[in-house]
PDB file of C-alpha atoms and ligand atoms in Angstrom:
ATOM      1  CA  MET A   1      67.821   3.823  -4.832  1.00  0.00           C
ATOM      2  CA  ASN A   2      68.859   0.873  -2.674  1.00  0.00           C
ATOM      3  CA  ASP A   3      68.126   2.482   0.638  1.00  0.00           C
ATOM      4  CA  LEU A   4      64.410   2.888  -0.091  1.00  0.00           C
ATOM      5  CA  VAL A   5      62.350   1.395   2.739  1.00  0.00           C
ATOM      6  CA  ARG A   6      58.987   0.068   1.599  1.00  0.00           C
ATOM      7  CA  LEU A   7      56.143  -0.070   4.095  1.00  0.00           C
ATOM      8  CA  VAL A   8      53.197  -2.050   2.817  1.00  0.00           C
ATOM      9  CA  SER A   9      49.785  -1.895   4.403  1.00  0.00           C
ATOM     10  CA  PRO A  10      47.618  -5.019   4.756  1.00  0.00           C
ATOM     11  CA  ASN A  11      45.189  -3.403   2.323  1.00  0.00           C
ATOM     12  CA  PHE A  12      47.877  -3.687  -0.398  1.00  0.00           C
ATOM     13  CA  SER A  13      48.493  -7.402   0.218  1.00  0.00           C
ATOM     14  CA  ASP A  14      47.066  -8.393  -3.181  1.00  0.00           C
ATOM     15  CA  LEU A  15      50.053  -6.687  -4.847  1.00  0.00           C
ATOM     16  CA  PHE A  16      52.908  -6.660  -2.318  1.00  0.00           C
ATOM     17  CA  GLU A  17      53.840  -8.482   0.886  1.00  0.00           C
ATOM     18  CA  PRO A  18      52.522  -6.424   3.808  1.00  0.00           C
ATOM     19  CA  ASN A  19      54.890  -5.482   6.640  1.00  0.00           C
ATOM     20  CA  MET A  20      52.633  -3.294   8.782  1.00  0.00           C
ATOM     21  CA  GLU A  21      49.825  -4.328  11.104  1.00  0.00           C
ATOM     22  CA  ILE A  22      46.633  -2.285  11.197  1.00  0.00           C
ATOM     23  CA  GLY A  23      43.753  -3.024  13.518  1.00  0.00           C
ATOM     24  CA  LYS A  24      41.393  -1.445  16.014  1.00  0.00           C
ATOM     25  CA  PHE A  25      41.265  -0.836  19.719  1.00  0.00           C
ATOM     26  CA  PRO A  26      38.062  -2.053  21.398  1.00  0.00           C
ATOM     27  CA  ASP A  27      36.500   1.423  21.158  1.00  0.00           C
ATOM     28  CA  GLY A  28      37.161   1.679  17.434  1.00  0.00           C
ATOM     29  CA  ASP A  29      40.313   3.800  17.524  1.00  0.00           C
ATOM     30  CA  THR A  30      42.912   2.797  14.976  1.00  0.00           C
ATOM     31  CA  HIS A  31      45.920   0.711  16.043  1.00  0.00           C
ATOM     32  CA  VAL A  32      48.993   0.617  13.822  1.00  0.00           C
ATOM     33  CA  ARG A  33      52.242  -1.278  14.323  1.00  0.00           C
ATOM     34  CA  ILE A  34      55.259  -0.969  12.040  1.00  0.00           C
ATOM     35  CA  PRO A  35      57.735  -3.657  13.131  1.00  0.00           C
ATOM     36  CA  SER A  36      60.477  -2.233  10.883  1.00  0.00           C
ATOM     37  CA  LEU A  37      59.940   1.390  11.945  1.00  0.00           C
ATOM     38  CA  ALA A  38      63.535   1.839  13.126  1.00  0.00           C
ATOM     39  CA  ALA A  39      64.774   1.065   9.598  1.00  0.00           C
ATOM     40  CA  CYS A  40      63.158   4.306   8.334  1.00  0.00           C
ATOM     41  CA  LYS A  41      65.736   6.526  10.033  1.00  0.00           C
ATOM     42  CA  ASP A  42      67.729   8.505   7.451  1.00  0.00           C
ATOM     43  CA  HIS A  43      66.114   6.564   4.582  1.00  0.00           C
ATOM     44  CA  GLU A  44      63.649   7.380   1.873  1.00  0.00           C
ATOM     45  CA  VAL A  45      60.394   5.637   2.681  1.00  0.00           C
ATOM     46  CA  ALA A  46      57.589   4.559   0.357  1.00  0.00           C
ATOM     47  CA  ILE A  47      54.257   3.808   2.050  1.00  0.00           C
ATOM     48  CA  PHE A  48      51.860   1.615   0.065  1.00  0.00           C
ATOM     49  CA  HIS A  49      48.430   2.128   1.554  1.00  0.00           C
ATOM     50  CA  ARG A  50      45.013   2.169  -0.119  1.00  0.00           C
ATOM     51  CA  LEU A  51      42.608   4.923   0.860  1.00  0.00           C
ATOM     52  CA  TYR A  52      39.450   3.180  -0.313  1.00  0.00           C
ATOM     53  CA  PRO A  53      37.145   1.567   0.753  1.00  0.00           C
ATOM     54  CA  ASN A  54      36.616   2.989   4.280  1.00  0.00           C
ATOM     55  CA  GLN A  55      38.284   6.212   3.246  1.00  0.00           C
ATOM     56  CA  ASN A  56      38.006   8.021   6.572  1.00  0.00           C
ATOM     57  CA  ASP A  57      39.560   5.162   8.550  1.00  0.00           C
ATOM     58  CA  CYS A  58      42.230   4.719   5.885  1.00  0.00           C
ATOM     59  CA  LEU A  59      43.131   8.408   5.985  1.00  0.00           C
ATOM     60  CA  VAL A  60      43.616   8.292   9.760  1.00  0.00           C
ATOM     61  CA  GLU A  61      45.742   5.146   9.378  1.00  0.00           C
ATOM     62  CA  LEU A  62      47.921   6.941   6.837  1.00  0.00           C
ATOM     63  CA  LEU A  63      48.317   9.998   9.059  1.00  0.00           C
ATOM     64  CA  LEU A  64      49.447   7.786  11.936  1.00  0.00           C
ATOM     65  CA  ILE A  65      51.923   5.941   9.706  1.00  0.00           C
ATOM     66  CA  MET A  66      53.365   9.108   8.192  1.00  0.00           C
ATOM     67  CA  ASP A  67      53.744  10.803  11.544  1.00  0.00           C
ATOM     68  CA  ALA A  68      55.619   7.820  12.978  1.00  0.00           C
ATOM     69  CA  VAL A  69      57.872   7.556   9.929  1.00  0.00           C
ATOM     70  CA  ARG A  70      58.640  11.272   9.928  1.00  0.00           C
ATOM     71  CA  TYR A  71      59.328  11.279  13.667  1.00  0.00           C
ATOM     72  CA  GLN A  72      61.679   8.352  13.132  1.00  0.00           C
ATOM     73  CA  GLY A  73      63.773  10.576  10.872  1.00  0.00           C
ATOM     74  CA  ALA A  74      62.884   9.436   7.349  1.00  0.00           C
ATOM     75  CA  LYS A  75      64.623  11.496   4.653  1.00  0.00           C
ATOM     76  CA  LYS A  76      61.650  11.619   2.300  1.00  0.00           C
ATOM     77  CA  ILE A  77      58.165  10.106   2.378  1.00  0.00           C
ATOM     78  CA  THR A  78      56.397   8.909  -0.751  1.00  0.00           C
ATOM     79  CA  VAL A  79      52.852   7.632  -0.369  1.00  0.00           C
ATOM     80  CA  VAL A  80      51.320   5.285  -2.925  1.00  0.00           C
ATOM     81  CA  SER A  81      47.505   5.325  -2.782  1.00  0.00           C
ATOM     82  CA  PRO A  82      45.966   4.309  -6.098  1.00  0.00           C
ATOM     83  CA  TYR A  83      42.648   6.072  -5.522  1.00  0.00           C
ATOM     84  CA  LEU A  84      42.473   9.465  -3.820  1.00  0.00           C
ATOM     85  CA  PRO A  85      39.191   9.817  -1.950  1.00  0.00           C
ATOM     86  CA  TYR A  86      37.526  13.249  -1.844  1.00  0.00           C
ATOM     87  CA  ALA A  87      39.106  14.030  -5.222  1.00  0.00           C
ATOM     88  CA  ARG A  88      35.682  14.711  -6.714  1.00  0.00           C
ATOM     89  CA  GLN A  89      35.051  17.546  -4.265  1.00  0.00           C
ATOM     90  CA  ASP A  90      37.596  19.871  -5.804  1.00  0.00           C
ATOM     91  CA  LYS A  91      35.200  22.741  -6.459  1.00  0.00           C
ATOM     92  CA  GLN A  92      32.625  24.632  -4.488  1.00  0.00           C
ATOM     93  CA  THR A  93      29.321  24.428  -6.352  1.00  0.00           C
ATOM     94  CA  ILE A  94      27.095  25.951  -3.649  1.00  0.00           C
ATOM     95  CA  GLY A  95      27.890  28.572  -1.022  1.00  0.00           C
ATOM     96  CA  GLY A  96      29.494  27.201   2.102  1.00  0.00           C
ATOM     97  CA  GLU A  97      30.349  23.850   0.539  1.00  0.00           C
ATOM     98  CA  ILE A  98      33.806  22.618   1.480  1.00  0.00           C
ATOM     99  CA  ALA A  99      36.128  21.773  -1.399  1.00  0.00           C
ATOM    100  CA  SER A 100      37.388  18.737   0.474  1.00  0.00           C
ATOM    101  CA  ALA A 101      39.916  17.659  -2.160  1.00  0.00           C
ATOM    102  CA  HIS A 102      42.087  20.642  -1.230  1.00  0.00           C
ATOM    103  CA  VAL A 103      41.686  19.954   2.474  1.00  0.00           C
ATOM    104  CA  VAL A 104      42.714  16.308   2.109  1.00  0.00           C
ATOM    105  CA  CYS A 105      45.704  17.223  -0.062  1.00  0.00           C
ATOM    106  CA  ASN A 106      46.857  19.842   2.423  1.00  0.00           C
ATOM    107  CA  ILE A 107      46.433  17.490   5.386  1.00  0.00           C
ATOM    108  CA  LEU A 108      48.528  14.826   3.643  1.00  0.00           C
ATOM    109  CA  ALA A 109      51.250  17.339   2.757  1.00  0.00           C
ATOM    110  CA  GLY A 110      51.192  18.794   6.276  1.00  0.00           C
ATOM    111  CA  ALA A 111      51.554  15.316   7.771  1.00  0.00           C
ATOM    112  CA  GLY A 112      54.813  14.866   5.905  1.00  0.00           C
ATOM    113  CA  CYS A 113      53.906  13.414   2.514  1.00  0.00           C
ATOM    114  CA  ASP A 114      56.614  14.650   0.142  1.00  0.00           C
ATOM    115  CA  ARG A 115      55.154  12.866  -2.895  1.00  0.00           C
ATOM    116  CA  PHE A 116      51.796  11.260  -3.402  1.00  0.00           C
ATOM    117  CA  VAL A 117      51.556   8.645  -6.149  1.00  0.00           C
ATOM    118  CA  THR A 118      48.069   7.993  -7.423  1.00  0.00           C
ATOM    119  CA  PHE A 119      46.196   6.929 -10.554  1.00  0.00           C
ATOM    120  CA  ASP A 120      43.874   8.972 -12.752  1.00  0.00           C
ATOM    121  CA  CYS A 121      43.158  11.467 -10.018  1.00  0.00           C
ATOM    122  CA  HIS A 122      39.746  12.970 -10.657  1.00  0.00           C
ATOM    123  CA  PHE A 123      40.708  16.641 -10.519  1.00  0.00           C
ATOM    124  CA  LEU A 124      43.762  16.254 -12.766  1.00  0.00           C
ATOM    125  CA  ASN A 125      43.622  16.062 -16.511  1.00  0.00           C
ATOM    126  CA  GLU A 126      47.069  14.876 -17.360  1.00  0.00           C
ATOM    127  CA  GLU A 127      49.678  12.363 -16.337  1.00  0.00           C
ATOM    128  CA  GLY A 128      52.789  13.565 -14.506  1.00  0.00           C
ATOM    129  CA  GLN A 129      53.915  15.530 -11.500  1.00  0.00           C
ATOM    130  CA  ILE A 130      51.458  18.191 -10.440  1.00  0.00           C
ATOM    131  CA  LYS A 131      51.081  20.214  -7.261  1.00  0.00           C
ATOM    132  CA  HIS A 132      47.571  20.483  -5.839  1.00  0.00           C
ATOM    133  CA  GLY A 133      47.275  22.641  -2.764  1.00  0.00           C
ATOM    134  CA  ASN A 134      50.469  21.797  -0.919  1.00  0.00           C
ATOM    135  CA  LEU A 135      50.622  18.216  -2.133  1.00  0.00           C
ATOM    136  CA  ASN A 136      53.080  17.042  -4.801  1.00  0.00           C
ATOM    137  CA  ILE A 137      51.123  14.479  -6.785  1.00  0.00           C
ATOM    138  CA  ILE A 138      52.478  11.961  -9.280  1.00  0.00           C
ATOM    139  CA  ASN A 139      49.446  11.085 -11.378  1.00  0.00           C
ATOM    140  CA  ILE A 140      49.718   7.883 -13.404  1.00  0.00           C
ATOM    141  CA  SER A 141      47.188   7.153 -16.108  1.00  0.00           C
ATOM    142  CA  MET A 142      45.814   3.679 -16.711  1.00  0.00           C
ATOM    143  CA  SER A 143      44.186   4.661 -20.004  1.00  0.00           C
ATOM    144  CA  LYS A 144      46.665   2.733 -22.164  1.00  0.00           C
ATOM    145  CA  PRO A 145      46.440  -0.546 -20.195  1.00  0.00           C
ATOM    146  CA  LEU A 146      42.635  -0.239 -20.175  1.00  0.00           C
ATOM    147  CA  ILE A 147      42.531   0.299 -23.933  1.00  0.00           C
ATOM    148  CA  ASP A 148      44.987  -2.583 -24.484  1.00  0.00           C
ATOM    149  CA  GLN A 149      42.713  -4.846 -22.461  1.00  0.00           C
ATOM    150  CA  ALA A 150      39.702  -3.759 -24.527  1.00  0.00           C
ATOM    151  CA  ARG A 151      41.660  -4.576 -27.684  1.00  0.00           C
ATOM    152  CA  LYS A 152      42.003  -8.165 -26.429  1.00  0.00           C
ATOM    153  CA  LEU A 153      38.317  -8.330 -25.528  1.00  0.00           C
ATOM    154  CA  PHE A 154      37.283  -7.090 -28.981  1.00  0.00           C
ATOM    155  CA  GLU A 155      39.509  -9.844 -30.422  1.00  0.00           C
ATOM    156  CA  GLY A 156      41.123  -7.757 -33.105  1.00  0.00           C
ATOM    157  CA  GLN A 157      37.953  -6.041 -34.281  1.00  0.00           C
ATOM    158  CA  ASN A 158      37.985  -2.250 -34.616  1.00  0.00           C
ATOM    159  CA  PHE A 159      36.356  -0.186 -31.912  1.00  0.00           C
ATOM    160  CA  GLU A 160      35.571   3.445 -31.182  1.00  0.00           C
ATOM    161  CA  ILE A 161      36.887   4.900 -27.918  1.00  0.00           C
ATOM    162  CA  ILE A 162      34.586   7.336 -26.165  1.00  0.00           C
ATOM    163  CA  GLY A 163      34.791   9.096 -22.804  1.00  0.00           C
ATOM    164  CA  PRO A 164      31.463  10.002 -21.210  1.00  0.00           C
ATOM    165  CA  ASP A 165      32.455  13.535 -20.157  1.00  0.00           C
ATOM    166  CA  ASP A 166      35.080  16.287 -20.339  1.00  0.00           C
ATOM    167  CA  GLY A 167      36.969  14.746 -17.439  1.00  0.00           C
ATOM    168  CA  ALA A 168      37.602  11.647 -19.539  1.00  0.00           C
ATOM    169  CA  ALA A 169      39.032  13.660 -22.453  1.00  0.00           C
ATOM    170  CA  TYR A 170      42.646  13.083 -21.444  1.00  0.00           C
ATOM    171  CA  LEU A 171      42.065   9.341 -21.160  1.00  0.00           C
ATOM    172  CA  VAL A 172      40.974   9.018 -24.779  1.00  0.00           C
ATOM    173  CA  LYS A 173      42.851  11.749 -26.638  1.00  0.00           C
ATOM    174  CA  ASP A 174      46.102   9.846 -27.313  1.00  0.00           C
ATOM    175  CA  SER A 175      44.201   6.945 -28.848  1.00  0.00           C
ATOM    176  CA  GLY A 176      42.147   9.123 -31.197  1.00  0.00           C
ATOM    177  CA  GLY A 177      39.009   8.817 -29.094  1.00  0.00           C
ATOM    178  CA  SER A 178      36.318  11.396 -28.521  1.00  0.00           C
ATOM    179  CA  HIS A 179      34.302  12.406 -25.507  1.00  0.00           C
ATOM    180  CA  LEU A 180      30.815  13.504 -24.625  1.00  0.00           C
ATOM    181  CA  LYS A 181      29.848  16.526 -22.601  1.00  0.00           C
ATOM    182  CA  LYS A 182      28.018  15.943 -19.340  1.00  0.00           C
ATOM    183  CA  VAL A 183      26.219  18.576 -17.300  1.00  0.00           C
ATOM    184  CA  ARG A 184      25.040  17.832 -13.795  1.00  0.00           C
ATOM    185  CA  LYS A 185      22.035  19.312 -12.024  1.00  0.00           C
ATOM    186  CA  ASP A 186      22.187  21.079  -8.668  1.00  0.00           C
ATOM    187  CA  TYR A 187      22.098  19.075  -5.456  1.00  0.00           C
ATOM    188  CA  ASP A 188      18.569  17.839  -4.905  1.00  0.00           C
ATOM    189  CA  GLY A 189      18.580  18.260  -1.114  1.00  0.00           C
ATOM    190  CA  ASP A 190      18.793  14.590  -0.209  1.00  0.00           C
ATOM    191  CA  LYS A 191      20.909  13.447   2.720  1.00  0.00           C
ATOM    192  CA  ILE A 192      23.362  11.906   0.260  1.00  0.00           C
ATOM    193  CA  ALA A 193      25.154  14.751  -1.519  1.00  0.00           C
ATOM    194  CA  TYR A 194      24.727  13.907  -5.175  1.00  0.00           C
ATOM    195  CA  ARG A 195      24.112  15.888  -8.349  1.00  0.00           C
ATOM    196  CA  HIS A 196      22.160  13.936 -10.921  1.00  0.00           C
ATOM    197  CA  ILE A 197      23.062  14.142 -14.593  1.00  0.00           C
ATOM    198  CA  ASP A 198      21.126  16.776 -16.500  1.00  0.00           C
ATOM    199  CA  THR A 199      22.430  16.327 -20.040  1.00  0.00           C
ATOM    200  CA  MET A 200      25.007  14.233 -21.868  1.00  0.00           C
ATOM    201  CA  GLU A 201      25.676  15.183 -25.446  1.00  0.00           C
ATOM    202  CA  GLY A 202      28.283  14.855 -28.163  1.00  0.00           C
ATOM    203  CA  GLU A 203      29.108  14.103 -31.766  1.00  0.00           C
ATOM    204  CA  PHE A 204      29.618  10.414 -32.433  1.00  0.00           C
ATOM    205  CA  ASP A 205      28.866   7.883 -35.125  1.00  0.00           C
ATOM    206  CA  VAL A 206      28.733   4.414 -33.612  1.00  0.00           C
ATOM    207  CA  LYS A 207      26.121   2.734 -35.804  1.00  0.00           C
ATOM    208  CA  ASP A 208      27.088  -0.945 -36.215  1.00  0.00           C
ATOM    209  CA  LYS A 209      30.416  -0.247 -34.528  1.00  0.00           C
ATOM    210  CA  ASN A 210      32.063  -1.615 -31.406  1.00  0.00           C
ATOM    211  CA  VAL A 211      32.553   0.935 -28.646  1.00  0.00           C
ATOM    212  CA  LEU A 212      34.793   1.171 -25.613  1.00  0.00           C
ATOM    213  CA  LEU A 213      33.458   3.622 -23.029  1.00  0.00           C
ATOM    214  CA  VAL A 214      36.287   4.647 -20.726  1.00  0.00           C
ATOM    215  CA  ASP A 215      36.232   6.863 -17.649  1.00  0.00           C
ATOM    216  CA  ASP A 216      38.345   7.579 -14.601  1.00  0.00           C
ATOM    217  CA  MET A 217      35.785   5.994 -12.297  1.00  0.00           C
ATOM    218  CA  ILE A 218      32.478   4.232 -12.066  1.00  0.00           C
ATOM    219  CA  SER A 219      30.889   5.299  -8.820  1.00  0.00           C
ATOM    220  CA  THR A 220      27.077   5.185  -8.823  1.00  0.00           C
ATOM    221  CA  GLY A 221      27.330   4.041 -12.434  1.00  0.00           C
ATOM    222  CA  ASN A 222      24.897   6.709 -13.593  1.00  0.00           C
ATOM    223  CA  THR A 223      27.403   8.316 -15.946  1.00  0.00           C
ATOM    224  CA  MET A 224      28.298   5.010 -17.611  1.00  0.00           C
ATOM    225  CA  ILE A 225      24.669   3.907 -17.841  1.00  0.00           C
ATOM    226  CA  GLN A 226      23.642   7.145 -19.516  1.00  0.00           C
ATOM    227  CA  ALA A 227      26.558   6.901 -21.943  1.00  0.00           C
ATOM    228  CA  LEU A 228      25.697   3.248 -22.620  1.00  0.00           C
ATOM    229  CA  ASP A 229      22.097   4.151 -23.377  1.00  0.00           C
ATOM    230  CA  LYS A 230      23.307   6.772 -25.837  1.00  0.00           C
ATOM    231  CA  MET A 231      25.516   4.222 -27.597  1.00  0.00           C
ATOM    232  CA  MET A 232      22.762   1.635 -27.793  1.00  0.00           C
ATOM    233  CA  ASP A 233      20.232   4.229 -29.052  1.00  0.00           C
ATOM    234  CA  ALA A 234      22.747   5.212 -31.733  1.00  0.00           C
ATOM    235  CA  GLY A 235      22.983   1.601 -32.941  1.00  0.00           C
ATOM    236  CA  ALA A 236      26.302   0.481 -31.480  1.00  0.00           C
ATOM    237  CA  LYS A 237      27.119  -3.185 -32.047  1.00  0.00           C
ATOM    238  CA  LYS A 238      28.994  -4.177 -28.912  1.00  0.00           C
ATOM    239  CA  VAL A 239      29.813  -1.872 -25.979  1.00  0.00           C
ATOM    240  CA  ILE A 240      32.449  -2.482 -23.327  1.00  0.00           C
ATOM    241  CA  CYS A 241      32.808  -0.211 -20.265  1.00  0.00           C
ATOM    242  CA  ALA A 242      36.135   0.403 -18.557  1.00  0.00           C
ATOM    243  CA  ALA A 243      37.305   2.584 -15.704  1.00  0.00           C
ATOM    244  CA  THR A 244      40.449   3.019 -13.702  1.00  0.00           C
ATOM    245  CA  HIS A 245      38.545   3.018 -10.416  1.00  0.00           C
ATOM    246  CA  GLY A 246      35.564   0.692 -10.017  1.00  0.00           C
ATOM    247  CA  LEU A 247      33.581   1.668  -6.940  1.00  0.00           C
ATOM    248  CA  PHE A 248      30.375   0.097  -8.293  1.00  0.00           C
ATOM    249  CA  LEU A 249      28.005   1.592  -5.726  1.00  0.00           C
ATOM    250  CA  TYR A 250      24.322   0.753  -5.311  1.00  0.00           C
ATOM    251  CA  ASN A 251      24.638  -2.539  -7.223  1.00  0.00           C
ATOM    252  CA  CYS A 252      25.181  -0.579 -10.400  1.00  0.00           C
ATOM    253  CA  LEU A 253      27.073  -3.545 -11.814  1.00  0.00           C
ATOM    254  CA  ASP A 254      23.762  -5.328 -12.354  1.00  0.00           C
ATOM    255  CA  ARG A 255      22.389  -2.356 -14.276  1.00  0.00           C
ATOM    256  CA  LEU A 256      25.610  -2.047 -16.278  1.00  0.00           C
ATOM    257  CA  ARG A 257      25.645  -5.748 -17.096  1.00  0.00           C
ATOM    258  CA  LYS A 258      22.128  -5.573 -18.513  1.00  0.00           C
ATOM    259  CA  ARG A 259      23.169  -2.924 -21.006  1.00  0.00           C
ATOM    260  CA  SER A 260      26.783  -3.695 -21.916  1.00  0.00           C
ATOM    261  CA  ASP A 261      28.835  -6.598 -23.191  1.00  0.00           C
ATOM    262  CA  HIS A 262      31.531  -6.356 -20.538  1.00  0.00           C
ATOM    263  CA  ILE A 263      32.659  -4.126 -17.683  1.00  0.00           C
ATOM    264  CA  PHE A 264      36.150  -4.025 -16.273  1.00  0.00           C
ATOM    265  CA  ALA A 265      38.358  -1.876 -14.078  1.00  0.00           C
ATOM    266  CA  THR A 266      41.826  -1.881 -12.590  1.00  0.00           C
ATOM    267  CA  ASP A 267      42.757  -3.147  -9.156  1.00  0.00           C
ATOM    268  CA  SER A 268      43.281   0.399  -7.828  1.00  0.00           C
ATOM    269  CA  ILE A 269      40.129  -0.603  -5.958  1.00  0.00           C
ATOM    270  CA  ILE A 270      39.752  -4.357  -5.631  1.00  0.00           C
ATOM    271  CA  SER A 271      36.568  -5.744  -7.138  1.00  0.00           C
ATOM    272  CA  PRO A 272      35.521  -8.788  -9.159  1.00  0.00           C
ATOM    273  CA  GLN A 273      35.825  -6.547 -12.239  1.00  0.00           C
ATOM    274  CA  SER A 274      39.523  -5.780 -11.604  1.00  0.00           C
ATOM    275  CA  SER A 275      41.105  -7.426 -14.612  1.00  0.00           C
ATOM    276  CA  VAL A 276      43.854  -4.870 -15.276  1.00  0.00           C
ATOM    277  CA  SER A 277      46.589  -4.393 -12.673  1.00  0.00           C
ATOM    278  CA  ILE A 278      48.309  -1.213 -11.601  1.00  0.00           C
ATOM    279  CA  LYS A 279      51.279  -3.311 -10.454  1.00  0.00           C
ATOM    280  CA  SER A 280      53.437  -3.005 -13.545  1.00  0.00           C
ATOM    281  CA  ARG A 281      53.029   0.787 -13.630  1.00  0.00           C
ATOM    282  CA  LEU A 282      54.139   0.874  -9.983  1.00  0.00           C
ATOM    283  CA  GLU A 283      57.098  -1.367 -10.719  1.00  0.00           C
ATOM    284  CA  GLU A 284      58.134   0.952 -13.575  1.00  0.00           C
ATOM    285  CA  LEU A 285      57.926   3.921 -11.238  1.00  0.00           C
ATOM    286  CA  PHE A 286      59.975   2.226  -8.532  1.00  0.00           C
ATOM    287  CA  ASN A 287      62.554   0.841 -10.951  1.00  0.00           C
ATOM    288  CA  PRO A 288      65.958   2.087  -9.701  1.00  0.00           C
ATOM    289  CA  GLN A 289      66.727   3.341 -13.222  1.00  0.00           C
ATOM    290  CA  ASN A 290      63.849   5.718 -12.886  1.00  0.00           C
ATOM    291  CA  LYS A 291      65.380   8.875 -11.471  1.00  0.00           C
ATOM    292  CA  LEU A 292      62.484   9.325  -9.057  1.00  0.00           C
ATOM    293  CA  PHE A 293      64.243   7.405  -6.281  1.00  0.00           C
TER     294      PHE A 293
HETATM  295  C1  R5P B   1      33.206  12.716 -13.551  1.00  0.00           C
HETATM  296  O1  R5P B   1      32.238  13.179 -13.103  1.00  0.00           O
HETATM  297  C2  R5P B   1      33.848  11.413 -13.429  1.00  0.00           C
HETATM  298  O2  R5P B   1      34.770  11.342 -14.460  1.00  0.00           O
HETATM  299  C3  R5P B   1      32.950  10.214 -13.507  1.00  0.00           C
HETATM  300  O3  R5P B   1      32.270  10.265 -14.729  1.00  0.00           O
HETATM  301  C4  R5P B   1      31.981  10.195 -12.408  1.00  0.00           C
HETATM  302  O4  R5P B   1      32.595  10.483 -11.212  1.00  0.00           O
HETATM  303  C5  R5P B   1      31.282   8.871 -12.340  1.00  0.00           C
HETATM  304  O5  R5P B   1      30.365   8.919 -11.300  1.00  0.00           O
HETATM  305  P1  R5P B   1      29.038   8.114 -11.380  1.00  0.00           P
HETATM  306  O6  R5P B   1      29.388   6.682 -11.644  1.00  0.00           O
HETATM  307  O7  R5P B   1      28.412   8.302 -10.026  1.00  0.00           O
HETATM  308  O8  R5P B   1      28.206   8.707 -12.455  1.00  0.00           O
END
């Protein structure tokens, strides 16, 4: 639709020209300026704003932007945030724990987000339009572009495609891949809320074969490292690791590099490993022939 107004945050400047200014007041409060705010009146508005890194700041920035756009009289607000923070906290595993994924989704919907476009959202297991809490999510999968990139890296040689856990099943199923089963332990009481991996098991025959390990995200890297160790123990020839979202916490890249032949991710989160871009999937989505807009 021609009357779509695009608002692009500075944290999206690698993919699109930014037209909003985001900074801080001296005390740390967030300052946002949208020079073209008046143009939002009676228009559909798409807000391109990443929510990671600095997820809490980024969420407040988005709330401020959405409120201003809604108050200005926008017809419909679509938010594009490639990685949804808090998505891993979608279940309560111990009493009193807050399932923050639901809270974040409801806050975004309540602030006026009519549609939220994201990629390989952790708590979803399919591509498409799905409602979570009050939020209408459009979940786009990067599994095909990741697998296509691996095909180039393996230079025409065959490779097995394996997901390290149940959550990765939907990423590998269309390409005939398989997935392992991962069970996490309880929280161990540290200040950092984290559940270590207890077991990772599955049926696979990778002896003398190339393997692509693919997951929705690499965060601490523990999942990928455990899966890598399993592949190496089983005699895999060459192993490449791929994920939609590369957070690469605690210098896990160094540990991954020691064990694998290559690691790559998309630019949903910008990192030196971002060799596959989400841009063309976004352009497809925003193509006027696509009935979405
Ligand atoms: C499921 O748990 C997810 O699909 C990922 O496997 C997980 O979030 C990766 O986290 P980490 O890198 O900390 O093991």
